[in-house]
Short mmCIF file of C-alpha atoms and ligand atoms in Angstrom, two decimals:
data_model
loop_
_atom_site.label_atom_id
_atom_site.label_comp_id
_atom_site.label_asym_id
_atom_site.label_seq_id
_atom_site.Cartn_x
_atom_site.Cartn_y
_atom_site.Cartn_z
CA MET C 63 0.03 0.00 0.05
CA LYS C 64 1.36 3.35 -1.02
CA PRO C 65 1.42 6.18 1.54
CA HIS C 66 -0.78 9.10 0.58
CA PRO C 67 0.77 12.00 -1.18
CA LEU C 68 1.78 14.73 1.11
CA PRO C 69 -0.37 17.83 1.47
CA LYS C 70 2.36 20.14 0.33
CA THR C 71 5.20 19.67 -2.16
CA VAL C 72 8.27 21.71 -3.02
CA ALA C 73 10.17 21.75 -6.35
CA PRO C 74 13.78 20.41 -6.08
CA LEU C 75 16.37 23.11 -7.04
CA PRO C 76 19.51 22.78 -9.27
CA ASP C 77 22.18 20.78 -7.60
CA GLU C 78 19.99 20.06 -4.58
CA LEU C 79 20.91 16.91 -2.69
CA LEU C 80 18.15 14.37 -1.98
CA SER C 81 18.59 14.67 1.83
CA GLY C 82 18.29 18.43 1.60
CA TRP C 83 15.18 18.33 -0.44
CA LEU C 84 13.64 15.77 1.84
CA SER C 85 14.25 18.19 4.76
CA ARG C 86 12.53 21.03 2.92
CA LEU C 87 9.66 18.73 2.09
CA ALA C 88 9.33 17.71 5.73
CA ALA C 89 9.47 21.44 6.82
CA ALA C 90 6.79 22.40 4.28
CA ASN C 91 4.60 19.59 5.77
CA TYR C 92 5.31 20.62 9.44
CA CYS C 93 7.26 17.51 10.41
CA ASP C 94 10.90 16.52 10.87
CA ASP C 95 13.11 14.31 8.54
CA ALA C 96 12.66 11.21 10.67
CA GLU C 97 8.95 11.56 10.77
CA LEU C 98 8.77 12.10 6.99
CA LEU C 99 10.82 8.97 6.35
CA ALA C 100 8.66 6.97 8.72
CA HIS C 101 5.53 8.21 7.00
CA LEU C 102 6.94 7.15 3.61
CA ARG C 103 7.88 3.82 5.19
CA ILE C 104 11.55 4.17 4.20
CA ASP C 105 13.70 2.14 6.62
CA THR C 106 16.26 4.83 7.60
CA ALA C 107 16.25 7.64 10.06
CA HIS C 108 18.56 9.88 8.17
CA GLY C 109 17.96 11.21 4.58
CA THR C 110 21.82 11.39 4.05
CA ALA C 111 21.90 7.56 3.82
CA LEU C 112 19.90 7.99 0.48
CA ASP C 113 22.20 10.54 -1.09
CA PHE C 114 24.45 8.00 -2.60
CA ASN C 115 21.99 5.16 -3.33
CA VAL C 116 18.25 5.28 -3.38
CA ASP C 117 16.65 2.00 -4.44
CA ALA C 118 13.73 1.88 -6.88
CA ALA C 119 11.19 1.18 -4.19
CA ALA C 120 12.27 4.12 -1.99
CA ALA C 121 12.43 6.38 -5.10
CA ALA C 122 8.91 5.35 -6.00
CA LYS C 123 7.59 6.05 -2.50
CA ILE C 124 9.17 9.47 -2.33
CA ALA C 125 8.06 10.40 -5.90
CA ASN C 126 4.46 9.43 -5.09
CA ALA C 127 4.36 11.30 -1.85
CA ALA C 128 5.92 14.44 -3.44
CA ARG C 129 4.05 14.11 -6.70
CA VAL C 130 7.14 14.06 -8.91
CA ASN C 131 8.57 11.55 -11.31
CA PRO C 132 10.83 8.87 -9.73
CA ASP C 133 13.66 10.03 -12.25
CA VAL C 134 13.57 13.41 -10.49
CA VAL C 135 14.16 11.78 -7.16
CA ARG C 136 17.04 9.73 -8.54
CA SER C 137 18.58 12.82 -10.16
CA LEU C 138 19.11 14.33 -6.72
CA THR C 139 21.52 11.62 -5.71
CA PHE C 140 25.31 11.48 -6.65
CA PRO C 141 25.95 10.09 -10.09
CA ALA C 142 28.43 7.27 -10.66
CA MET C 143 32.02 8.41 -9.74
CA THR C 144 35.49 7.36 -10.35
CA PRO C 145 37.22 5.91 -7.18
CA ARG C 146 39.25 9.11 -7.02
CA GLU C 147 36.30 11.34 -7.06
CA ALA C 148 34.53 9.07 -4.52
CA SER C 149 37.45 9.34 -2.02
CA LEU C 150 37.07 13.06 -2.12
CA THR C 151 33.27 13.20 -1.74
CA ALA C 152 32.09 13.35 1.86
CA GLN C 153 29.39 10.87 3.02
CA MET C 154 28.10 13.37 5.56
CA PRO C 155 27.93 17.19 5.39
CA PHE C 156 31.18 18.89 6.50
CA GLN C 157 30.71 22.38 5.16
CA HIS C 158 27.84 24.64 3.97
CA CYS C 159 27.12 28.04 2.58
CA MET C 160 25.72 30.15 5.49
CA GLN C 161 23.56 32.15 3.01
CA CYS C 162 21.93 29.22 1.18
CA ALA C 163 21.71 26.93 4.35
CA ARG C 164 19.63 29.65 5.95
CA GLU C 165 17.08 29.07 3.23
CA GLY C 166 17.22 25.30 3.98
CA LEU C 167 19.24 24.34 1.04
CA SER C 168 21.84 21.58 0.98
CA LEU C 169 23.71 21.24 -2.18
CA ARG C 170 25.55 18.44 -3.86
CA HIS C 171 28.80 20.33 -4.64
CA TRP C 172 29.24 21.15 -0.93
CA ARG C 173 30.21 17.60 -0.33
CA ARG C 174 33.26 17.67 -2.63
CA ALA C 175 36.53 18.09 -0.76
CA TRP C 176 37.68 20.71 -3.37
CA ALA C 177 34.46 22.80 -3.14
CA PHE C 178 35.53 26.18 -1.62
CA ASP C 179 32.91 28.79 -2.77
CA CYS C 180 29.17 28.27 -3.09
CA GLN C 181 28.41 27.85 -6.84
CA VAL C 182 24.93 29.36 -6.28
CA CYS C 183 25.77 32.63 -4.49
CA GLY C 184 29.53 32.85 -4.43
CA THR C 185 29.80 32.93 -0.65
CA ARG C 186 32.87 31.05 0.82
CA LEU C 187 31.77 27.66 2.30
CA VAL C 188 32.40 27.34 6.01
CA GLN C 189 33.12 24.16 7.99
CA THR C 190 30.38 22.84 10.22
CA LEU C 191 32.67 22.55 13.23
CA GLY C 192 35.65 24.54 14.23
CA LYS C 193 37.53 26.20 17.03
CA LEU C 194 38.50 29.13 14.79
CA ARG C 195 35.98 31.90 14.38
CA GLU C 196 35.68 33.16 10.80
CA GLU C 197 37.46 36.44 11.73
CA GLN C 198 40.40 34.63 13.11
CA ILE C 199 41.16 33.09 9.72
CA SER C 200 43.85 35.02 7.81
CA GLY C 201 43.11 36.26 4.40
CA LYS C 202 46.49 34.74 3.28
CA LEU C 203 45.53 31.29 4.39
CA ILE C 204 42.08 31.58 2.63
CA TYR C 205 43.78 32.71 -0.54
CA ARG C 206 46.23 29.79 -0.49
CA ALA C 207 43.58 27.24 0.45
CA ARG C 208 41.33 28.38 -2.32
CA ARG C 209 44.29 27.84 -4.81
CA GLY C 210 44.94 24.49 -3.29
CA ALA C 211 41.26 23.46 -3.60
CA GLU C 212 41.36 24.35 -7.36
CA MET C 213 44.44 22.16 -7.75
CA LEU C 214 42.72 19.33 -5.85
CA GLU C 215 39.80 19.44 -8.21
CA CYS C 216 42.21 19.29 -11.23
CA ALA C 217 43.97 16.36 -9.64
CA ALA C 218 40.74 14.43 -8.84
CA ARG C 219 39.54 14.85 -12.33
CA SER C 220 42.86 14.24 -14.16
CA ARG C 221 43.30 11.13 -16.03
CA GLY C 222 46.40 9.80 -14.36
CA PRO C 223 46.94 9.27 -10.65
CA LYS C 224 50.06 11.38 -10.46
CA GLN C 225 48.75 14.80 -9.72
CA LEU C 226 46.50 13.49 -6.87
CA ARG C 227 49.39 11.47 -5.43
CA ARG C 228 51.35 14.80 -5.34
CA ALA C 229 48.52 16.62 -3.79
CA MET C 230 47.91 14.01 -1.11
CA ARG C 231 51.66 13.91 -0.24
CA ALA C 232 51.43 17.70 0.45
CA VAL C 233 48.36 17.02 2.66
CA THR C 234 50.10 14.19 4.54
CA PHE C 235 52.89 16.50 5.23
CA ALA C 236 50.64 19.34 6.47
CA MET C 237 48.86 16.88 8.69
CA SER C 238 52.16 15.97 10.28
CA LEU C 239 52.67 19.60 11.13
CA LYS C 240 49.19 19.90 12.68
CA THR C 241 49.69 16.46 14.42
CA PHE C 242 46.38 15.41 12.77
CA ARG C 243 46.24 11.71 12.24
CA GLY C 244 44.26 9.60 9.75
CA ASP C 245 43.73 9.41 6.09
CA PRO C 246 44.74 12.45 4.00
CA SER C 247 41.65 12.33 1.95
CA PHE C 248 39.61 12.77 5.22
CA ALA C 249 41.80 15.71 6.28
CA VAL C 250 40.59 17.74 3.28
CA GLN C 251 36.93 16.87 4.17
CA ASN C 252 37.46 17.73 7.78
CA PRO C 253 34.57 19.63 9.41
CA ARG C 254 37.19 21.68 11.38
CA SER C 255 38.42 24.59 9.35
CA GLU C 256 41.89 24.79 11.08
CA VAL C 257 42.70 21.31 9.59
CA ARG C 258 41.02 21.56 6.11
CA LEU C 259 42.26 25.05 5.25
CA PHE C 260 45.88 24.29 6.34
CA CYS C 261 45.91 21.05 4.28
CA LEU C 262 44.52 22.74 1.18
CA ALA C 263 46.98 25.56 1.45
CA ALA C 264 49.73 22.93 1.62
CA ILE C 265 48.67 21.55 -1.74
CA ALA C 266 49.18 25.07 -3.27
CA ALA C 267 52.53 25.54 -1.35
CA ALA C 268 53.85 22.14 -2.53
CA ARG C 269 53.28 23.15 -6.06
CA SER C 270 55.55 26.19 -5.90
CA HIS C 271 58.47 24.96 -3.76
CA PRO C 272 57.85 21.36 -2.82
CA LEU C 273 61.25 20.42 -1.53
CA ALA C 274 62.36 23.69 0.06
CA LYS C 275 59.12 23.99 1.97
CA ALA C 276 59.35 20.52 3.23
CA ALA C 277 63.03 21.09 4.19
CA ILE C 278 62.46 24.32 6.01
CA VAL C 279 59.81 22.91 8.24
CA SER C 280 61.62 19.54 8.83
CA LYS C 281 64.34 21.24 10.81
CA SER C 282 62.29 21.85 13.90
CA ILE C 283 59.75 19.08 13.99
CA ASP C 284 59.09 16.52 16.70
CA ASP C 285 59.46 12.71 16.27
CA TYR C 286 55.84 12.23 15.18
CA ALA C 287 56.12 14.83 12.46
CA ARG C 288 59.41 13.25 11.41
CA VAL C 289 57.74 9.90 10.97
CA ALA C 290 54.89 11.46 9.08
CA LEU C 291 57.49 13.18 6.81
CA LEU C 292 59.16 9.86 6.11
CA ARG C 293 55.76 8.25 5.50
CA ALA C 294 54.88 11.16 3.14
CA PHE C 295 57.95 10.57 1.03
CA GLU C 296 58.43 6.79 1.62
CA LYS C 297 57.64 5.77 -1.98
CA GLU C 298 60.08 8.40 -3.25
CA PRO C 299 63.50 7.88 -1.58
CA ARG C 300 65.09 10.25 -4.05
CA LEU C 301 62.73 13.03 -2.83
CA LEU C 302 63.28 12.16 0.78
CA ALA C 303 67.04 12.30 0.20
CA ALA C 304 66.68 15.69 -1.52
CA VAL C 305 64.70 17.03 1.44
CA ASP C 306 67.20 15.85 3.96
CA HIS C 307 70.01 17.32 1.96
CA ILE C 308 68.34 20.67 1.78
CA ALA C 309 67.45 20.59 5.47
CA GLN C 310 71.09 19.93 6.35
CA ARG C 311 72.28 22.77 4.18
CA CYS C 312 69.77 25.10 5.80
CA ALA C 313 70.90 23.99 9.25
CA ARG C 314 74.61 24.52 8.26
CA ASN C 315 73.94 27.97 6.97
CA ARG C 316 72.03 28.94 10.02
CA SER C 317 74.48 27.50 12.58
CA PRO C 318 76.90 30.01 14.10
CA MET C 319 79.47 27.19 14.47
CA THR C 320 79.86 27.27 10.60
CA ALA C 321 80.84 30.98 10.65
CA VAL C 322 83.42 30.31 13.39
CA SER C 323 84.98 27.34 11.58
CA HIS C 324 85.63 29.56 8.56
CA ASN C 325 87.69 31.98 10.59
ZN1 ZN T 653 25.28 29.90 -1.33
#
């Protein structure tokens, strides 16, 4: 038996995510997400579970209740992705546009690790958690992180794996400096802006002076960071040797002992 169509329906907007549209549908009918899903007899408490995969039966129930075509319901989920894109697409919301979220929107592109500015209104996306208040984030960091995000998108969509490998190496290195542990692809989808922005900025920094940057910071790092540095470069012994060489040279140039020995 099909549930009755809802008294009110709302039209999905471009790039809207199924879970976001269901929330707006629930609000229009004066109930919450869980109540709506229970009414539709869909066996999940969270609409976000449907964003990546909605089966034919659930799509039909939603379509009937909202008086739309089941194809419309399916079009609100993520399309098939390459493994690389999938690893950089968050299962749960981690950032949003304050402007659009206020109107109850939840958009698909916000879930991409490389999304930086809202494609609808142009406002910079903000992380859903974070110790830093917006005004504490420096303009320079934002500028660099935005450039890193653009590079990450190119890397995720490029044909070969090389670009993404290079980007993730920079992220792994940045994580070591922030003593943030875990998978680098999760670091760039982190709901805390202090982690995400720093890691994105590292992608941009690694592009301009990869080895020098690594060497400069490696001179005063603790053991954990040192291990992370080794891990970041473990598959490239030549790069690691180059980083070490530069680090030693930097140390020699700075050391007062060197000056004394020349006299
Ligand atoms: Zn927006």
